[in-house]
Amino acid sequence: MKVNGVVIPIGTLAGARQYMQSKSRFTAAEIEAFISSSLSLCMDKAIARDAAYRAADRLLQQERKGGRIAYSRGYWSAVGVSEART
């Protein structure tokens, strides 16, 4: 995924997806922090935060549209295949 000219490593996105599936509930800020911590190792922290914010938003929407997560009462949560909603 490329965000504002910053390439988000596939491993970082895979790790964020795995994090989402392993938690009973999580927030967008947690996903953003997960991505940002990976990016800040190799670039300016301000650039990493901005890219992580946008990457987390895109990733959450991809997973939501794919029926793998759902939003309820301020939290995201993993959804089983049989429970997937559109």
Short mmCIF file of C-alpha atoms in Angstrom, two decimals, residues 3-73:
data_model
loop_
_atom_site.label_atom_id
_atom_site.label_comp_id
_atom_site.label_asym_id
_atom_site.label_seq_id
_atom_site.Cartn_x
_atom_site.Cartn_y
_atom_site.Cartn_z
CA VAL A 3 0.16 6.46 1.19
CA ASN A 4 1.31 10.00 0.35
CA GLY A 5 4.38 8.61 -1.39
CA VAL A 6 5.24 6.33 1.55
CA VAL A 7 5.23 2.61 0.87
CA ILE A 8 3.76 0.66 3.79
CA PRO A 9 5.57 -2.70 3.94
CA ILE A 10 3.45 -5.79 3.29
CA GLY A 11 4.73 -7.30 6.53
CA THR A 12 3.46 -4.32 8.50
CA LEU A 13 0.00 -4.61 6.95
CA ALA A 14 -0.05 -8.37 7.54
CA GLY A 15 0.94 -7.81 11.16
CA ALA A 16 -1.84 -5.24 11.59
CA ARG A 17 -4.37 -7.68 10.11
CA GLN A 18 -3.16 -10.41 12.45
CA TYR A 19 -3.43 -7.99 15.39
CA MET A 20 -7.05 -7.25 14.44
CA GLN A 21 -7.95 -10.93 14.31
CA SER A 22 -6.25 -11.69 17.63
CA LYS A 23 -8.10 -9.04 19.67
CA SER A 24 -11.70 -9.25 20.83
CA ARG A 25 -11.99 -5.50 20.23
CA PHE A 26 -9.67 -2.68 19.22
CA THR A 27 -9.65 0.96 18.15
CA ALA A 28 -8.40 2.66 15.03
CA ALA A 29 -5.78 4.38 17.19
CA GLU A 30 -4.32 0.98 18.14
CA ILE A 31 -3.96 0.03 14.47
CA GLU A 32 -2.45 3.43 13.70
CA ALA A 33 0.07 3.01 16.55
CA PHE A 34 0.96 -0.49 15.33
CA ILE A 35 1.70 0.79 11.81
CA SER A 36 3.43 3.95 13.06
CA SER A 37 5.80 2.02 15.31
CA SER A 38 7.02 0.06 12.30
CA LEU A 39 7.37 3.13 10.07
CA SER A 40 9.05 5.37 12.64
CA LEU A 41 12.07 3.07 12.67
CA CYS A 42 13.02 4.14 9.15
CA MET A 43 11.68 7.71 8.71
CA ASP A 44 10.78 10.98 10.38
CA LYS A 45 8.18 10.46 13.12
CA ALA A 46 5.82 13.17 11.80
CA ILE A 47 5.77 11.61 8.33
CA ALA A 48 5.33 8.15 9.86
CA ARG A 49 2.35 9.31 11.96
CA ASP A 50 0.57 10.88 8.98
CA ALA A 51 1.17 7.85 6.76
CA ALA A 52 0.15 5.47 9.56
CA TYR A 53 -3.10 7.38 10.15
CA ARG A 54 -4.11 7.14 6.50
CA ALA A 55 -2.89 3.54 6.14
CA ALA A 56 -4.85 2.47 9.22
CA ASP A 57 -7.99 4.11 7.86
CA ARG A 58 -7.60 2.37 4.49
CA LEU A 59 -6.83 -0.98 6.09
CA LEU A 60 -9.83 -0.78 8.43
CA GLN A 61 -12.14 0.06 5.53
CA GLN A 62 -10.74 -2.78 3.40
CA GLU A 63 -11.26 -5.24 6.23
CA ARG A 64 -14.76 -3.88 6.93
CA LYS A 65 -15.78 -4.13 3.28
CA GLY A 66 -14.34 -7.65 3.20
CA GLY A 67 -16.60 -8.59 6.13
CA ARG A 68 -13.69 -9.45 8.43
CA ILE A 69 -14.29 -6.70 11.02
CA ALA A 70 -17.28 -4.71 12.26
CA TYR A 71 -17.68 -1.43 14.16
CA SER A 72 -19.91 -1.23 17.22
CA ARG A 73 -20.07 1.11 20.21
#
